mmCIF file of C-alpha atoms in Angstrom:
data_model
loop_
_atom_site.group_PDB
_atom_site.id
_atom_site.type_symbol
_atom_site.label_atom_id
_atom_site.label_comp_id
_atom_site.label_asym_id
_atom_site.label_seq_id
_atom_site.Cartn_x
_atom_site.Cartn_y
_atom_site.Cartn_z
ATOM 1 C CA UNK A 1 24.511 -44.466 29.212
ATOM 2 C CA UNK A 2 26.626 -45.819 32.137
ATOM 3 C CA UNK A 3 24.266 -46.514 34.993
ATOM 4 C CA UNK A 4 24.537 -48.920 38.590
ATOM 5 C CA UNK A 5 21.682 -50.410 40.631
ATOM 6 C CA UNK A 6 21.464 -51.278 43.895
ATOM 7 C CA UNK A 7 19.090 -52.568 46.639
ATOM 8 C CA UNK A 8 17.122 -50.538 48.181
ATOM 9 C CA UNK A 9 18.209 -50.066 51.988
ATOM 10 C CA UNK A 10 18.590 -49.583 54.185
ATOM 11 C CA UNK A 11 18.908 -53.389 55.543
ATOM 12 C CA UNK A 12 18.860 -54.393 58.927
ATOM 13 C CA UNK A 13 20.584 -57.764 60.296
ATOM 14 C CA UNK A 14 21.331 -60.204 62.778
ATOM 15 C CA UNK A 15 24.762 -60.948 63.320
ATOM 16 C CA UNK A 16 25.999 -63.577 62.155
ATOM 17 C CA UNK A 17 23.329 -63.499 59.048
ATOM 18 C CA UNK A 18 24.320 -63.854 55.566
ATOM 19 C CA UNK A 19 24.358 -60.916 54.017
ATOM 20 C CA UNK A 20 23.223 -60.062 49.886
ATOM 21 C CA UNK A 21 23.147 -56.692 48.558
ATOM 22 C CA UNK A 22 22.430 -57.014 44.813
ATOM 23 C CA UNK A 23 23.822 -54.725 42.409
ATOM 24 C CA UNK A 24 23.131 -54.453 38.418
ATOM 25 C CA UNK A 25 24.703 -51.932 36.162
ATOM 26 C CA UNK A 26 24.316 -50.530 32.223
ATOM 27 C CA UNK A 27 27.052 -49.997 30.217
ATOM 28 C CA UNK A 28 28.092 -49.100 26.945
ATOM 29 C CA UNK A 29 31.517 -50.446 27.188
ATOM 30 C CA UNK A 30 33.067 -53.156 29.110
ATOM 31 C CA UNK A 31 33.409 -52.110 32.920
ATOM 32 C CA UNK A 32 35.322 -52.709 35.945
ATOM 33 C CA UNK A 33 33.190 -53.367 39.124
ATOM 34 C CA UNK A 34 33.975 -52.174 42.611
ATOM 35 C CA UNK A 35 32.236 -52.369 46.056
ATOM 36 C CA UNK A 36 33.381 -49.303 48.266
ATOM 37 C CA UNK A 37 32.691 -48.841 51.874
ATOM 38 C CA UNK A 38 32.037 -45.685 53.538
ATOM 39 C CA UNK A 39 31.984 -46.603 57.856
ATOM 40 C CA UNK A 40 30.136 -43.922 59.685
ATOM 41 C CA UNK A 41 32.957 -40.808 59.743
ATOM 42 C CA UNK A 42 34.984 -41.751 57.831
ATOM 43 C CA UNK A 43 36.051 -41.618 53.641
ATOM 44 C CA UNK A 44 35.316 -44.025 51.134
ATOM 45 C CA UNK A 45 37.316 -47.148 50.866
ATOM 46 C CA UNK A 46 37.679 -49.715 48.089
ATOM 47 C CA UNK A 47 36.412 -53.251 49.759
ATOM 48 C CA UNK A 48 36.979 -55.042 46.580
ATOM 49 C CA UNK A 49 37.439 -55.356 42.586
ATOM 50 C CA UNK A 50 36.640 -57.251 39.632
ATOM 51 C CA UNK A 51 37.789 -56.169 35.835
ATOM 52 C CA UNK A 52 36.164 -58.804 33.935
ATOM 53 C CA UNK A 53 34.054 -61.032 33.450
ATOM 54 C CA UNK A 54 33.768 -64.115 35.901
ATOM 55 C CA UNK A 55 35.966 -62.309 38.308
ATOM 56 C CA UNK A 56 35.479 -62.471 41.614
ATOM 57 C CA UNK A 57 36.548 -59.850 44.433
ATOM 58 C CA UNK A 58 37.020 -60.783 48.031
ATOM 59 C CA UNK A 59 38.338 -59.123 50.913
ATOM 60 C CA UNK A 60 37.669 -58.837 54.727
ATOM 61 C CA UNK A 61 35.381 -62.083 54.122
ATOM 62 C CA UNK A 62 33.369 -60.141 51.415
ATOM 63 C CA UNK A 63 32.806 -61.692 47.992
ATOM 64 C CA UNK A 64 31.447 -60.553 44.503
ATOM 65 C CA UNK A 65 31.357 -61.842 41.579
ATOM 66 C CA UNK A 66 31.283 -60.163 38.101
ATOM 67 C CA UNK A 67 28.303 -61.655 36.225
ATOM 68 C CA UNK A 68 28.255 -60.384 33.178
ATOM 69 C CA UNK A 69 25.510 -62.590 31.152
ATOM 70 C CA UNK A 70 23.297 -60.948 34.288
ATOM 71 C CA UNK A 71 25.038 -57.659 34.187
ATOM 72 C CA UNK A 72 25.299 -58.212 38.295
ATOM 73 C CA UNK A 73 27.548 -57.808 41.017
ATOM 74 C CA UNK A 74 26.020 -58.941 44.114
ATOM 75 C CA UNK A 75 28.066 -58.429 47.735
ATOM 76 C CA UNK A 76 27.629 -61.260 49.693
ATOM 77 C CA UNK A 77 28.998 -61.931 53.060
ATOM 78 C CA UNK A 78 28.583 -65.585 54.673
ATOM 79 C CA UNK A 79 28.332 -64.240 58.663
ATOM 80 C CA UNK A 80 28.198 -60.744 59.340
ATOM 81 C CA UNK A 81 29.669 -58.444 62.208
ATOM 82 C CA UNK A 82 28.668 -55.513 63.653
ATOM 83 C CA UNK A 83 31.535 -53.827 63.000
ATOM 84 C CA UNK A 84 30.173 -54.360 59.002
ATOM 85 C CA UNK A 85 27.706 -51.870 59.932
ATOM 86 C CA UNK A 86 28.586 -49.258 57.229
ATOM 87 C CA UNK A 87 27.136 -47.752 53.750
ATOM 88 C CA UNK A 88 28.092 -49.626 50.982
ATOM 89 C CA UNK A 89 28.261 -48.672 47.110
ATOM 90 C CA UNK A 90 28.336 -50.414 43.935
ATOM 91 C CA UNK A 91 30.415 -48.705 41.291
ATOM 92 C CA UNK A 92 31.594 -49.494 37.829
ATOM 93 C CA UNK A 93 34.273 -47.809 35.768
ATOM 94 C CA UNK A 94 34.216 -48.098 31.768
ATOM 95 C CA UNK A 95 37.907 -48.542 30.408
ATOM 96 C CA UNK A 96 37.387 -46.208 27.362
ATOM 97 C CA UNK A 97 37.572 -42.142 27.854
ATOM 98 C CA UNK A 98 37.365 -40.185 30.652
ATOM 99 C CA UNK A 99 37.535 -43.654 32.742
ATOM 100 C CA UNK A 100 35.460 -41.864 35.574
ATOM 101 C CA UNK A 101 33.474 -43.787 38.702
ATOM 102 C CA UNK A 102 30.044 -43.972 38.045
ATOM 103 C CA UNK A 103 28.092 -44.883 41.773
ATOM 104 C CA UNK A 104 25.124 -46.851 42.642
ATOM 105 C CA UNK A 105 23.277 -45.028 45.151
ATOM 106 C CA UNK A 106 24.531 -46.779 48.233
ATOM 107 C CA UNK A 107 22.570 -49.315 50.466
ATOM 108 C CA UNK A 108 22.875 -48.639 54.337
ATOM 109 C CA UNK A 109 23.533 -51.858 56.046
ATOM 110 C CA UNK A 110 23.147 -51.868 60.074
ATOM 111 C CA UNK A 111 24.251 -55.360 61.752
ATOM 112 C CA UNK A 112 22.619 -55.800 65.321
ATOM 113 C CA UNK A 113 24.583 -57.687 68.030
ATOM 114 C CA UNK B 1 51.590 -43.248 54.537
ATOM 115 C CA UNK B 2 49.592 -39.843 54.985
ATOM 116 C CA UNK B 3 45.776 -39.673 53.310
ATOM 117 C CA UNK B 4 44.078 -37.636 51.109
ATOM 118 C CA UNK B 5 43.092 -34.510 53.208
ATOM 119 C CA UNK B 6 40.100 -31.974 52.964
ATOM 120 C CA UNK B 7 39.155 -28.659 54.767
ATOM 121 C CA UNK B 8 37.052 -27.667 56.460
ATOM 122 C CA UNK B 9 35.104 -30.661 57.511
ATOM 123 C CA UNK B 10 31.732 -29.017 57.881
ATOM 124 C CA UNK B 11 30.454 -25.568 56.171
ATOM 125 C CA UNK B 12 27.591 -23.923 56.470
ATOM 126 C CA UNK B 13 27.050 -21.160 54.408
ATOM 127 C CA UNK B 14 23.873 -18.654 53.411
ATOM 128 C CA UNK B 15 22.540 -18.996 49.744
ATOM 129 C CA UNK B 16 24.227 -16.913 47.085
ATOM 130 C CA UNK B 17 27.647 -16.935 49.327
ATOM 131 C CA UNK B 18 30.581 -18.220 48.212
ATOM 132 C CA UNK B 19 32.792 -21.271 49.868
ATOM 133 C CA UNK B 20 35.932 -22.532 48.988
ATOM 134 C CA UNK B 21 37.553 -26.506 49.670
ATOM 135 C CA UNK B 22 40.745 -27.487 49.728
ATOM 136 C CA UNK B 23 42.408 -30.914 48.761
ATOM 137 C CA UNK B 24 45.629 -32.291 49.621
ATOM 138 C CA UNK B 25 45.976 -35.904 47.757
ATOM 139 C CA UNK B 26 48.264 -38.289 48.501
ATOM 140 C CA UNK B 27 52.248 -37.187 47.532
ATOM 141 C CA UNK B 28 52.798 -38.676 43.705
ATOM 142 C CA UNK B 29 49.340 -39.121 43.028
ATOM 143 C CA UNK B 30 48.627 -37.754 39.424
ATOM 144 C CA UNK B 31 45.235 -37.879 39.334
ATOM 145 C CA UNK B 32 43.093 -35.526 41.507
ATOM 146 C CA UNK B 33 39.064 -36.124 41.509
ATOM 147 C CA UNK B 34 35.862 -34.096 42.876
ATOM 148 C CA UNK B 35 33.021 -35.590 43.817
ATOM 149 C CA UNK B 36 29.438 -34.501 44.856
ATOM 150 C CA UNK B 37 27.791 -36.552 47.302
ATOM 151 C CA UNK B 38 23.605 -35.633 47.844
ATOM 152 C CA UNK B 39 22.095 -37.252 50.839
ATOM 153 C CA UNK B 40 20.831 -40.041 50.225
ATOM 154 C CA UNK B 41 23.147 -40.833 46.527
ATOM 155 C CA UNK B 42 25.848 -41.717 45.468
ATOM 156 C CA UNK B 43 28.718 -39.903 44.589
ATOM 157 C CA UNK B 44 28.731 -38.249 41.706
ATOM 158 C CA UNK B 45 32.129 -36.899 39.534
ATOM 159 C CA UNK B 46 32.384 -33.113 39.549
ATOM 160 C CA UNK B 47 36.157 -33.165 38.229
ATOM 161 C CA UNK B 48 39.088 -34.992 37.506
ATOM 162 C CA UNK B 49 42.582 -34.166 36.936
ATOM 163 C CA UNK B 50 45.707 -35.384 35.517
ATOM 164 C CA UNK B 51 48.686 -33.325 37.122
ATOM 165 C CA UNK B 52 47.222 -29.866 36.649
ATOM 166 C CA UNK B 53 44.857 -30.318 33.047
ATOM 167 C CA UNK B 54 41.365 -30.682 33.234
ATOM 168 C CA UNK B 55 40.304 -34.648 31.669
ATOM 169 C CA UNK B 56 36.396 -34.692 32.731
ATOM 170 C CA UNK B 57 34.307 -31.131 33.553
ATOM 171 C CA UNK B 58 31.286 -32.751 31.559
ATOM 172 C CA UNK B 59 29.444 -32.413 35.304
ATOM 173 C CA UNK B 60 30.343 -29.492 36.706
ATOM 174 C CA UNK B 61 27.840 -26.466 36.813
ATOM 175 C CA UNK B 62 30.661 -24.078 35.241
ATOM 176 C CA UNK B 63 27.978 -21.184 35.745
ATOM 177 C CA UNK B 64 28.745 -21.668 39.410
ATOM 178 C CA UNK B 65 31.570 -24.149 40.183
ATOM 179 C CA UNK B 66 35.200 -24.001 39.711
ATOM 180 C CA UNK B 67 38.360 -25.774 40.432
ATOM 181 C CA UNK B 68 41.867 -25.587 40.143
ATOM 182 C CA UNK B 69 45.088 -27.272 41.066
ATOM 183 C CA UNK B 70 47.743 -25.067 39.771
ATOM 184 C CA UNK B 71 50.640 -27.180 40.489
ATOM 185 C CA UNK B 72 49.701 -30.296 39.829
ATOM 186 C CA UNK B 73 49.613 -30.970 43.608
ATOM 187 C CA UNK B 74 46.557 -29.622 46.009
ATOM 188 C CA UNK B 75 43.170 -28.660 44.605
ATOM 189 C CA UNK B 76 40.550 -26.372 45.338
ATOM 190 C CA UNK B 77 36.909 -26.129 44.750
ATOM 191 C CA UNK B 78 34.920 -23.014 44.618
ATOM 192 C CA UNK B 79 31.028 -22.663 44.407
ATOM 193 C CA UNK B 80 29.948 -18.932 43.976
ATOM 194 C CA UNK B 81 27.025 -17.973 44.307
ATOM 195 C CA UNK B 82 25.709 -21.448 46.441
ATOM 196 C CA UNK B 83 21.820 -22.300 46.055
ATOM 197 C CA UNK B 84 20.222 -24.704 48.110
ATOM 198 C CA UNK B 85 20.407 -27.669 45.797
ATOM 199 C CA UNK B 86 24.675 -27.801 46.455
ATOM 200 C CA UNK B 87 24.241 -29.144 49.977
ATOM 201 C CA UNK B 88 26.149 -32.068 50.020
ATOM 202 C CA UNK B 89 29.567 -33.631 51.194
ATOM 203 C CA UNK B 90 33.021 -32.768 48.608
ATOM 204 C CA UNK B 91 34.824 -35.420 48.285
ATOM 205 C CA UNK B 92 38.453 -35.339 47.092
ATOM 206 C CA UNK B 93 40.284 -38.527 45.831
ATOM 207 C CA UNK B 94 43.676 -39.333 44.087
ATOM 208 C CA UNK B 95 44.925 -41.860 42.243
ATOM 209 C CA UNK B 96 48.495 -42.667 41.284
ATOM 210 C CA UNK B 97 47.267 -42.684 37.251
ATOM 211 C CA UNK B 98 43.979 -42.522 35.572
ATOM 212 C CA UNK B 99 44.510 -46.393 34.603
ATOM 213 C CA UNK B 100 41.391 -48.352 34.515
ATOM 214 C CA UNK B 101 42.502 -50.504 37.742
ATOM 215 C CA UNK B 102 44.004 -48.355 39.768
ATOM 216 C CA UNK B 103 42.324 -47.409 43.113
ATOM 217 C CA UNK B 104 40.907 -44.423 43.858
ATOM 218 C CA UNK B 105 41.702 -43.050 47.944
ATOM 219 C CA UNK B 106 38.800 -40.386 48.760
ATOM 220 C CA UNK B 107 39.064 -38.243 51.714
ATOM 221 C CA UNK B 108 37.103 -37.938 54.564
ATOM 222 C CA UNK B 109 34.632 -34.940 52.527
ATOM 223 C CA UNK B 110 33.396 -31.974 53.912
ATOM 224 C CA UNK B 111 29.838 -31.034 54.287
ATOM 225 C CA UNK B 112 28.192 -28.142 53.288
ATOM 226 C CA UNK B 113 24.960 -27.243 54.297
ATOM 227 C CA UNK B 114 23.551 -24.030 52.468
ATOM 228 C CA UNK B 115 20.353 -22.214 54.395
#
């Protein structure tokens, strides 16, 4: 079956640390990869995207890079803010039938001033 | 550009009661989604629509669950009779197709918390 990852959390930073949260996934098919972000009260938001392989998503200073000889897609982040201080989840979607999300189990990530 | 809305926010409800969400997606989005988030996991796909047919139930607890979106436009979920186990945030999301690439926009969820 379909199945993503994660680190365990939650993980607890300086700022201004690099930041890894390591992802792996299973899938029968050939996946896209997505990191979402969920900040304390709010929705879920896409942070970033990769569709195939050797891909790499950025956005807001966050990279990740679609591994698939490793079947990874670690979030890394070369000097964090507080303001990063958020839940964030791994997620792959398979391009054949229903097409649906499938989540990692999120990894809480607190940045300390 | 408005976002995808939810009500109520927060529900709390007595086992074997029934509750009711509503979803507004964003106007022109085609594809309407449910999600159940447990504490603690990540979200996991109740239902997804394409304008107003069902393309994925294969999760939902039909004995209990249902959902609708009758025109192809807002969405409701309804859990009758709740048990403990179904405390968790709803989360509603649209998309503008079910294309592989194309984002997903959730909603802020609402939380239900059956006692």
């Amino acid at each position: 079956g379909n199945s993503v990852t994660q680190m365990e959390g939650p993980v607890t930073l300086s700022e201004e640390a690099f930041l890894t949260i390591n992802c792996t996934y299973t899938a029968t098919g050939y996946p896209s990869l997505f990191w979402y972000v969920q900040y304390p009260g709010e929705g879920l938001q896409l942070l970033l995207k990769a569709t195939k392989a050797d891909d790499k998503g950025s956005n807001k200073g966050f990279e990740a890079t679609y591994r698939k000889e490793t079947t990874s897609f670690h979030l890394e982040k070369g000097s964090v803010q507080v303001s990063d201080s958020a839940v964030y989840f791994c997620a792959l979607r398979i391009i054949q039938g229903a097409q649906k999300l499938v989540f990692g189990q999120g990894t809480r990530l607190t940045i300390n001033p | 550009e408005a976002g995808v809305a939810q009500s109520p926010r927060y529900k709390i409800i007595e086992k074997r009661q029934s509750v009711a969400f509503w979803c507004n997606p964003i106007s022109g989005h085609a594809t309407l989604y449910w999600y159940q988030q447990i504490l603690g996991q990540g979200p996991k796909l109740l239902i997804q629509f394409q304008n107003n047919g069902v393309v994925d139930d294969s999760q939902l607890p039909k004995d209990r669950f249902s959902a609708e979106r009758l025109k192809g436009v807002d969405s409701t979920l309804k859990i009758q009779p709740a048990k403990l186990e179904d405390s968790a945030v709803y989360l509603c999301a649209s998309s503008p197709g079910a294309e592989p690439g194309r984002e997903q926009y959730f909603g802020p969820g609402t939380r239900l918390t059956v006692t």
